[in-house]
Amino acid sequence: IDRSLFVLREKADHLRIPQAELDKERGVVLSEQRLRDTADYRAFEASMRFMLPETPVADRVPIGVESVVANASRERLLEFYRTYYTPNRTTLVAVGAIDPTQFIELLKRNFASFHASGLDASNPDIGRVPARGLETKLHYDVEGHASVALQAVKPLPPEADTRERRQRELDLYVANSIISRRLATAALKP
C-alpha cells in the first residue's frame, strides 16, 4: 500500500514529462486514434454532437484531438498538468481490507506535502445541457450498419449525493433497461 501511494503521489505532482517520452507516447496515441477511426466510433461522435450540442463532450474525447496530440509542446502539457493536477481536484479511493489507522498514516506520509504549484485555476466551461423536445438525427456512414436509437437527454440539477438519489437513479436505470430489452426483442422479430 505504501509503495502504491508513493507511485500515486509521483503522478500527482512530480511528473517531469521528458521530451523523448512525450514524443514516443505521441506516436502511440496517434496510432490509437487511427485504429479507433471506425464507423461505430464516428457514429458515437455524431450522436454526442447531436445530444450534447452546447458542450465540448463530442469534440473533447479522452484520446484527444489529433492536431493537439501531434503538436502540443512539452511546456504546454506541463502548464496544463500544474494547473489542473492539484490537491483540490484530487480524489483518492481505497477499497479492500485496509487498516484505516495505518492507511491514514501512509496517506499523511505520502501526501502531506502535496500542494498546488500555482494559483487555483477556475474550472473550464463545460457548456450546458438544455431541455429539448423531440428531435431526430440521421447519421450516414458508408462503412456503417443500420441502427436506431431512442435516447433522452435532460439537464441534471445539482443535488447532493444521497442514498435516496442513488435509489431513484437505480430505479430509473432498471426501468430504462427493461424498456430497452423489450424494444431490442421486438426489433429482432420479422
Coordinates of N, CA and C in Angstrom, one line a residue:
I1 N 0.8 -1.2 0.0 CA 0.0 0.0 0.0 C 0.9 1.2 0.0
D2 N 1.9 1.2 0.8 CA 2.8 2.4 0.9 C 3.5 2.7 -0.5
R3 N 3.9 1.6 -1.2 CA 4.5 1.8 -2.5 C 3.5 2.3 -3.5
S4 N 2.3 1.8 -3.4 CA 1.2 2.3 -4.3 C 0.9 3.8 -4.1
L5 N 0.9 4.2 -2.9 CA 0.6 5.6 -2.5 C 1.8 6.4 -3.0
F6 N 3.0 5.9 -2.9 CA 4.2 6.6 -3.4 C 4.1 6.9 -4.9
V7 N 3.7 5.9 -5.6 CA 3.6 6.0 -7.1 C 2.4 7.0 -7.4
L8 N 1.3 6.9 -6.7 CA 0.2 7.8 -7.0 C 0.7 9.3 -6.7
R9 N 1.4 9.4 -5.6 CA 1.9 10.8 -5.3 C 2.9 11.3 -6.4
E10 N 3.7 10.4 -6.9 CA 4.6 10.8 -8.0 C 3.8 11.3 -9.2
K11 N 2.7 10.6 -9.5 CA 1.8 11.0 -10.6 C 1.1 12.3 -10.3
A12 N 0.8 12.5 -9.0 CA 0.0 13.7 -8.6 C 0.7 15.0 -8.9
D13 N 2.0 15.1 -8.5 CA 2.7 16.4 -8.7 C 4.2 16.3 -8.9
H14 N 4.7 15.2 -9.3 CA 6.1 15.1 -9.6 C 6.5 14.7 -11.0
L15 N 5.6 14.6 -11.9 CA 5.9 14.2 -13.3 C 6.8 15.2 -13.9
R16 N 7.8 14.7 -14.7 CA 8.7 15.6 -15.4 C 8.5 15.6 -16.9
I17 N 7.9 14.6 -17.4 CA 7.5 14.5 -18.8 C 8.7 14.8 -19.7
P18 N 9.7 13.9 -19.8 CA 10.8 14.1 -20.7 C 10.4 14.2 -22.1
Q19 N 11.0 15.1 -22.9 CA 10.6 15.3 -24.3 C 10.7 14.0 -25.1
A20 N 11.7 13.1 -24.9 CA 11.8 11.9 -25.7 C 10.6 11.0 -25.4
E21 N 10.1 10.9 -24.1 CA 9.0 10.1 -23.7 C 7.7 10.7 -24.3
L22 N 7.6 12.0 -24.3 CA 6.4 12.6 -24.9 C 6.3 12.3 -26.3
D23 N 7.4 12.4 -27.1 CA 7.4 12.1 -28.5 C 7.0 10.7 -28.8
K24 N 7.5 9.8 -27.9 CA 7.2 8.3 -28.1 C 5.7 8.1 -27.9
E25 N 5.2 8.7 -26.8 CA 3.8 8.5 -26.5 C 2.9 9.2 -27.5
R26 N 3.3 10.3 -28.0 CA 2.6 11.0 -29.1 C 2.3 10.0 -30.2
G27 N 3.3 9.3 -30.7 CA 3.2 8.3 -31.7 C 2.2 7.2 -31.4
V28 N 2.2 6.8 -30.2 CA 1.3 5.7 -29.7 C -0.1 6.2 -29.7
V29 N -0.3 7.4 -29.2 CA -1.7 7.9 -29.2 C -2.2 8.2 -30.6
L30 N -1.4 8.7 -31.5 CA -1.8 8.9 -32.9 C -2.2 7.6 -33.5
S31 N -1.4 6.6 -33.2 CA -1.7 5.2 -33.8 C -3.1 4.7 -33.2
E32 N -3.3 4.9 -31.9 CA -4.6 4.5 -31.4 C -5.7 5.3 -32.0
Q33 N -5.5 6.6 -32.3 CA -6.6 7.4 -32.9 C -6.9 6.8 -34.3
R34 N -5.9 6.4 -35.0 CA -6.2 5.8 -36.4 C -6.9 4.5 -36.2
L35 N -6.6 3.7 -35.2 CA -7.3 2.4 -35.0 C -8.8 2.6 -34.6
R36 N -9.0 3.7 -33.9 CA -10.4 3.9 -33.5 C -11.3 4.5 -34.5
D37 N -10.7 5.0 -35.6 CA -11.5 5.6 -36.7 C -12.3 4.6 -37.4
T38 N -13.4 4.2 -36.8 CA -14.3 3.2 -37.4 C -15.7 3.8 -37.5
A39 N -16.5 3.1 -38.3 CA -17.9 3.6 -38.5 C -18.6 3.7 -37.2
D40 N -18.5 2.8 -36.3 CA -19.2 2.8 -35.0 C -18.7 4.0 -34.2
Y41 N -17.4 4.3 -34.2 CA -16.8 5.4 -33.4 C -17.3 6.7 -34.0
R42 N -17.3 6.8 -35.3 CA -17.8 8.1 -35.9 C -19.3 8.3 -35.6
A43 N -20.1 7.2 -35.6 CA -21.5 7.3 -35.2 C -21.6 7.7 -33.7
F44 N -20.8 7.2 -32.9 CA -20.8 7.6 -31.5 C -20.5 9.1 -31.4
E45 N -19.5 9.6 -32.1 CA -19.2 11.1 -32.0 C -20.3 11.9 -32.6
A46 N -20.9 11.5 -33.6 CA -22.1 12.2 -34.2 C -23.3 12.2 -33.2
S47 N -23.4 11.1 -32.5 CA -24.5 11.0 -31.5 C -24.3 12.0 -30.4
M48 N -23.0 12.1 -29.9 CA -22.7 13.0 -28.8 C -22.9 14.5 -29.3
R49 N -22.5 14.8 -30.5 CA -22.6 16.1 -31.0 C -24.1 16.5 -31.1
F50 N -24.9 15.5 -31.5 CA -26.4 15.8 -31.6 C -27.0 15.9 -30.2
M51 N -26.7 15.0 -29.3 CA -27.3 15.0 -28.0 C -26.8 16.1 -27.1
L52 N -25.5 16.5 -27.2 CA -24.9 17.5 -26.3 C -24.3 18.6 -27.1
P53 N -25.1 19.3 -27.9 CA -24.5 20.3 -28.8 C -23.9 21.5 -28.1
E54 N -24.3 21.8 -26.9 CA -23.8 23.0 -26.3 C -22.7 22.7 -25.3
T55 N -22.1 21.5 -25.5 CA -21.0 21.1 -24.6 C -19.8 20.7 -25.5
P56 N -18.6 20.6 -24.9 CA -17.4 20.2 -25.7 C -17.2 18.7 -25.6
V57 N -18.2 17.9 -25.2 CA -18.1 16.5 -25.0 C -17.6 15.8 -26.2
A58 N -18.3 16.0 -27.3 CA -18.0 15.2 -28.6 C -16.7 15.7 -29.2
D59 N -16.3 16.9 -28.9 CA -15.0 17.4 -29.5 C -13.8 17.2 -28.6
R60 N -14.1 16.7 -27.4 CA -13.0 16.5 -26.4 C -13.0 15.1 -25.8
V61 N -13.0 14.2 -26.7 CA -13.0 12.8 -26.3 C -11.7 12.5 -25.6
P62 N -11.6 11.6 -24.6 CA -10.4 11.4 -23.8 C -9.1 11.2 -24.6
I63 N -9.2 10.6 -25.8 CA -7.9 10.3 -26.5 C -7.3 11.6 -27.1
G64 N -8.1 12.7 -27.2 CA -7.6 13.9 -27.6 C -7.9 14.3 -29.1
V65 N -7.6 15.5 -29.5 CA -7.7 15.9 -30.8 C -6.4 15.7 -31.6
E66 N -6.5 15.2 -32.8 CA -5.2 14.8 -33.5 C -4.2 16.0 -33.6
S67 N -4.7 17.1 -34.0 CA -3.8 18.3 -34.2 C -3.1 18.6 -32.8
V68 N -3.8 18.5 -31.7 CA -3.2 18.8 -30.4 C -2.2 17.8 -30.0
V69 N -2.6 16.5 -30.2 CA -1.7 15.4 -29.9 C -0.4 15.5 -30.7
A70 N -0.6 15.8 -32.0 CA 0.6 15.9 -32.8 C 1.5 17.1 -32.6
N71 N 0.9 18.2 -32.1 CA 1.7 19.4 -32.0 C 1.9 20.0 -30.6
A72 N 1.2 19.5 -29.6 CA 1.3 20.1 -28.2 C 2.7 20.1 -27.7
S73 N 3.2 21.2 -27.2 CA 4.5 21.3 -26.7 C 4.6 20.7 -25.3
R74 N 5.8 20.3 -24.9 CA 6.0 19.8 -23.5 C 5.7 20.9 -22.5
E75 N 6.0 22.2 -22.8 CA 5.7 23.3 -21.9 C 4.2 23.4 -21.7
R76 N 3.5 23.3 -22.8 CA 2.0 23.5 -22.7 C 1.4 22.3 -21.9
L77 N 1.9 21.1 -22.1 CA 1.5 20.0 -21.3 C 1.8 20.1 -19.8
L78 N 3.0 20.6 -19.5 CA 3.4 20.8 -18.1 C 2.5 21.9 -17.5
E79 N 2.2 22.9 -18.3 CA 1.4 24.0 -17.8 C 0.0 23.5 -17.4
F80 N -0.6 22.7 -18.3 CA -1.9 22.0 -18.0 C -1.8 21.2 -16.8
Y81 N -0.8 20.4 -16.7 CA -0.6 19.5 -15.6 C -0.5 20.2 -14.3
R82 N 0.3 21.3 -14.2 CA 0.4 22.1 -13.0 C -0.8 22.8 -12.6
T83 N -1.6 23.2 -13.6 CA -2.9 23.9 -13.4 C -4.0 23.1 -12.9
Y84 N -4.1 21.9 -13.4 CA -5.3 21.1 -13.1 C -5.0 19.8 -12.2
Y85 N -3.8 19.4 -12.1 CA -3.4 18.3 -11.2 C -3.1 18.9 -9.8
T86 N -4.1 19.3 -9.1 CA -3.9 19.9 -7.8 C -4.6 19.2 -6.7
P87 N -4.3 19.5 -5.4 CA -4.9 18.7 -4.3 C -6.5 18.9 -4.3
N88 N -7.0 20.1 -4.6 CA -8.4 20.2 -4.5 C -9.2 19.6 -5.7
R89 N -8.4 19.1 -6.7 CA -9.0 18.3 -7.8 C -8.7 16.8 -7.7
T90 N -8.1 16.4 -6.6 CA -7.6 15.0 -6.5 C -8.5 14.3 -5.5
T91 N -8.9 13.1 -5.9 CA -9.7 12.2 -5.1 C -8.9 10.8 -5.1
L92 N -8.7 10.3 -3.9 CA -8.0 9.0 -3.8 C -9.0 8.1 -3.2
V93 N -9.3 7.0 -3.9 CA -10.2 6.0 -3.4 C -9.5 4.7 -3.1
A94 N -9.7 4.2 -1.9 CA -9.0 2.9 -1.5 C -10.1 1.9 -1.1
V95 N -10.0 0.7 -1.7 CA -11.0 -0.3 -1.5 C -10.3 -1.6 -1.1
G96 N -10.8 -2.3 0.0 CA -10.2 -3.5 0.3 C -10.0 -3.6 1.8
A97 N -9.3 -4.7 2.2 CA -9.1 -5.0 3.6 C -7.9 -4.1 4.1
I98 N -8.2 -2.9 4.4 CA -7.2 -1.9 4.8 C -7.4 -1.5 6.2
D99 N -6.4 -1.5 7.0 CA -6.5 -0.9 8.4 C -6.6 0.6 8.3
P100 N -7.7 1.2 8.6 CA -7.9 2.6 8.4 C -6.8 3.5 9.1
T101 N -6.5 3.1 10.3 CA -5.5 3.9 11.1 C -4.1 3.9 10.3
Q102 N -3.7 2.7 9.9 CA -2.4 2.6 9.2 C -2.5 3.3 7.9
F103 N -3.7 3.2 7.2 CA -3.8 3.9 5.9 C -3.7 5.4 6.0
I104 N -4.3 5.9 7.1 CA -4.2 7.4 7.3 C -2.8 7.8 7.5
E105 N -2.0 7.1 8.2 CA -0.6 7.4 8.4 C 0.2 7.3 7.1
L106 N -0.1 6.3 6.3 CA 0.6 6.2 5.0 C 0.2 7.4 4.1
L107 N -1.1 7.8 4.1 CA -1.6 8.9 3.4 C -0.8 10.2 3.8
K108 N -0.7 10.4 5.1 CA 0.0 11.6 5.6 C 1.4 11.6 5.1
R109 N 2.1 10.4 5.2 CA 3.5 10.3 4.9 C 3.7 10.6 3.4
N110 N 2.8 10.2 2.5 CA 3.0 10.3 1.1 C 2.4 11.6 0.5
F111 N 1.3 12.2 1.2 CA 0.6 13.3 0.6 C 0.6 14.6 1.4
A112 N 1.3 14.6 2.6 CA 1.2 15.8 3.4 C 1.8 17.0 2.7
S113 N 2.8 16.8 1.9 CA 3.5 18.0 1.2 C 2.9 18.2 -0.2
F114 N 1.8 17.6 -0.5 CA 1.2 17.8 -1.8 C 0.5 19.1 -1.8
H115 N 0.9 20.0 -2.7 CA 0.3 21.4 -2.8 C 0.3 21.8 -4.2
A116 N -0.5 22.8 -4.5 CA -0.6 23.3 -5.9 C 0.6 24.2 -6.1
S117 N 1.1 24.1 -7.3 CA 2.3 24.9 -7.7 C 2.0 26.3 -8.1
G118 N 0.7 26.6 -8.3 CA 0.4 28.0 -8.7 C -1.0 28.3 -8.1
L119 N -1.6 29.4 -8.7 CA -2.9 29.8 -8.2 C -3.9 28.8 -8.6
D120 N -5.0 28.8 -7.9 CA -6.1 27.9 -8.2 C -6.8 28.4 -9.5
A121 N -6.8 27.6 -10.5 CA -7.5 28.0 -11.7 C -9.0 27.6 -11.7
S122 N -9.8 28.4 -12.3 CA -11.2 28.1 -12.4 C -11.4 26.9 -13.3
N123 N -12.5 26.2 -13.1 CA -12.8 25.1 -13.9 C -13.1 25.5 -15.3
P124 N -12.8 24.7 -16.3 CA -13.1 25.1 -17.7 C -14.6 25.1 -17.9
D125 N -15.1 25.8 -18.8 CA -16.5 25.8 -19.2 C -16.9 24.5 -19.9
I126 N -17.8 23.8 -19.3 CA -18.2 22.5 -19.9 C -19.6 22.6 -20.6
G127 N -20.0 23.9 -20.8 CA -21.3 24.1 -21.5 C -22.5 23.8 -20.7
R128 N -23.6 23.6 -21.4 CA -24.8 23.3 -20.7 C -25.6 22.3 -21.4
V129 N -26.6 21.6 -20.8 CA -27.5 20.7 -21.4 C -28.9 21.3 -21.3
P130 N -29.3 21.9 -22.4 CA -30.7 22.5 -22.3 C -31.8 21.5 -22.4
A131 N -32.9 21.8 -21.9 CA -34.1 21.0 -22.1 C -34.5 21.0 -23.6
R132 N -34.9 19.9 -24.2 CA -35.2 19.8 -25.6 C -36.4 19.0 -25.8
G133 N -37.1 19.3 -26.9 CA -38.3 18.5 -27.3 C -37.8 17.3 -28.1
L134 N -38.8 16.7 -28.8 CA -38.5 15.6 -29.7 C -37.7 16.1 -30.9
E135 N -36.6 15.4 -31.1 CA -35.7 15.8 -32.3 C -35.2 14.5 -32.9
T136 N -34.9 14.5 -34.2 CA -34.4 13.3 -34.8 C -33.1 13.6 -35.5
K137 N -32.3 12.6 -35.7 CA -31.0 12.8 -36.3 C -30.7 11.5 -37.2
L138 N -30.2 11.8 -38.4 CA -29.8 10.7 -39.3 C -28.3 10.8 -39.5
H139 N -27.6 9.8 -39.2 CA -26.1 9.8 -39.4 C -25.9 8.7 -40.4
Y140 N -25.2 9.1 -41.5 CA -24.9 8.1 -42.5 C -23.4 7.9 -42.6
D141 N -23.0 6.7 -42.7 CA -21.6 6.4 -42.9 C -21.5 5.2 -43.8
V142 N -20.8 5.3 -45.0 CA -20.8 4.3 -46.0 C -20.3 3.0 -45.4
E143 N -19.5 3.0 -44.4 CA -18.9 1.8 -43.8 C -19.8 1.2 -42.6
G144 N -20.8 2.0 -42.2 CA -21.6 1.7 -41.1 C -22.7 0.7 -41.3
H145 N -23.4 0.3 -40.3 CA -24.5 -0.6 -40.4 C -25.7 0.2 -39.8
A146 N -26.9 -0.3 -40.1 CA -28.1 0.4 -39.7 C -28.4 0.2 -38.2
S147 N -28.7 1.3 -37.5 CA -29.2 1.1 -36.1 C -30.1 2.3 -35.8
V148 N -31.0 2.1 -34.9 CA -31.9 3.1 -34.5 C -31.8 3.2 -33.0
A149 N -31.7 4.4 -32.5 CA -31.6 4.6 -31.0 C -32.7 5.6 -30.6
L150 N -33.2 5.4 -29.4 CA -34.1 6.3 -28.8 C -33.5 6.7 -27.5
Q151 N -33.2 8.0 -27.4 CA -32.4 8.5 -26.2 C -33.1 9.7 -25.7
A152 N -32.9 10.0 -24.4 CA -33.4 11.2 -23.7 C -32.3 11.9 -23.1
V153 N -32.2 13.2 -23.3 CA -31.1 14.0 -22.7 C -31.8 15.1 -21.9
K154 N -31.4 15.3 -20.7 CA -32.0 16.5 -20.0 C -31.0 17.0 -19.0
P155 N -31.1 18.3 -18.6 CA -30.2 18.8 -17.6 C -30.3 18.1 -16.3
L156 N -29.2 17.9 -15.6 CA -29.3 17.3 -14.3 C -29.0 18.4 -13.3
P157 N -30.0 18.7 -12.5 CA -29.8 19.8 -11.5 C -28.8 19.3 -10.4
P158 N -28.0 20.3 -9.9 CA -27.1 19.9 -8.8 C -27.9 19.4 -7.6
E159 N -27.4 18.3 -7.1 CA -28.1 17.6 -6.0 C -27.1 16.9 -5.2
A160 N -27.3 16.8 -3.9 CA -26.4 16.1 -3.0 C -26.4 14.6 -3.3
D161 N -25.3 13.9 -3.2 CA -25.2 12.5 -3.4 C -25.7 11.8 -2.2
T162 N -26.9 11.4 -2.2 CA -27.5 10.8 -1.1 C -28.0 9.4 -1.4
R163 N -28.3 8.6 -0.4 CA -28.9 7.2 -0.7 C -30.2 7.3 -1.5
E164 N -31.0 8.3 -1.2 CA -32.3 8.4 -1.9 C -32.1 8.7 -3.3
R165 N -31.1 9.6 -3.6 CA -30.8 10.0 -5.0 C -30.3 8.7 -5.8
R166 N -29.4 8.0 -5.2 CA -28.9 6.8 -5.8 C -30.0 5.8 -6.0
Q167 N -30.9 5.7 -5.1 CA -32.0 4.7 -5.3 C -32.9 5.2 -6.5
R168 N -33.2 6.5 -6.6 CA -34.0 7.0 -7.7 C -33.3 6.7 -9.0
E169 N -32.0 6.9 -9.0 CA -31.2 6.7 -10.3 C -31.2 5.2 -10.6
L170 N -31.0 4.3 -9.6 CA -31.0 2.9 -9.8 C -32.4 2.5 -10.4
D171 N -33.5 3.0 -9.8 CA -34.8 2.6 -10.3 C -35.0 3.1 -11.7
L172 N -34.5 4.2 -12.1 CA -34.6 4.7 -13.5 C -33.8 3.9 -14.4
Y173 N -32.6 3.5 -14.0 CA -31.7 2.6 -14.8 C -32.4 1.3 -15.1
V174 N -33.0 0.7 -14.0 CA -33.7 -0.6 -14.2 C -34.9 -0.4 -15.2
A175 N -35.7 0.6 -15.0 CA -36.8 0.9 -15.9 C -36.3 1.0 -17.3
N176 N -35.3 1.8 -17.5 CA -34.8 2.0 -18.9 C -34.2 0.7 -19.5
S177 N -33.6 -0.1 -18.7 CA -33.1 -1.4 -19.1 C -34.2 -2.3 -19.6
I178 N -35.3 -2.3 -18.8 CA -36.5 -3.1 -19.2 C -37.0 -2.7 -20.5
I179 N -37.2 -1.4 -20.7 CA -37.7 -0.8 -21.9 C -36.8 -1.2 -23.1
S180 N -35.5 -1.0 -22.9 CA -34.5 -1.2 -23.9 C -34.5 -2.7 -24.3
R181 N -34.7 -3.6 -23.4 CA -34.7 -5.0 -23.7 C -35.9 -5.4 -24.5
R182 N -37.1 -4.8 -24.1 CA -38.3 -5.1 -24.8 C -38.2 -4.6 -26.3
L183 N -37.7 -3.4 -26.4 CA -37.5 -2.8 -27.8 C -36.5 -3.7 -28.6
A184 N -35.4 -4.1 -28.0 CA -34.5 -4.9 -28.7 C -35.1 -6.2 -29.1
T185 N -35.9 -6.9 -28.3 CA -36.6 -8.1 -28.6 C -37.5 -7.9 -29.7
A186 N -38.3 -6.8 -29.7 CA -39.2 -6.5 -30.8 C -38.5 -6.2 -32.1
A187 N -37.4 -5.6 -32.0 CA -36.6 -5.2 -33.2 C -36.1 -6.5 -34.0
L188 N -35.9 -7.6 -33.2 CA -35.4 -8.8 -33.9 C -36.5 -9.6 -34.5
K189 N -37.7 -9.3 -34.3 CA -38.8 -10.0 -34.9 C -39.0 -9.6 -36.4
P190 N -39.5 -10.5 -37.3 CA -39.7 -10.1 -38.7 C -40.7 -9.0 -38.8

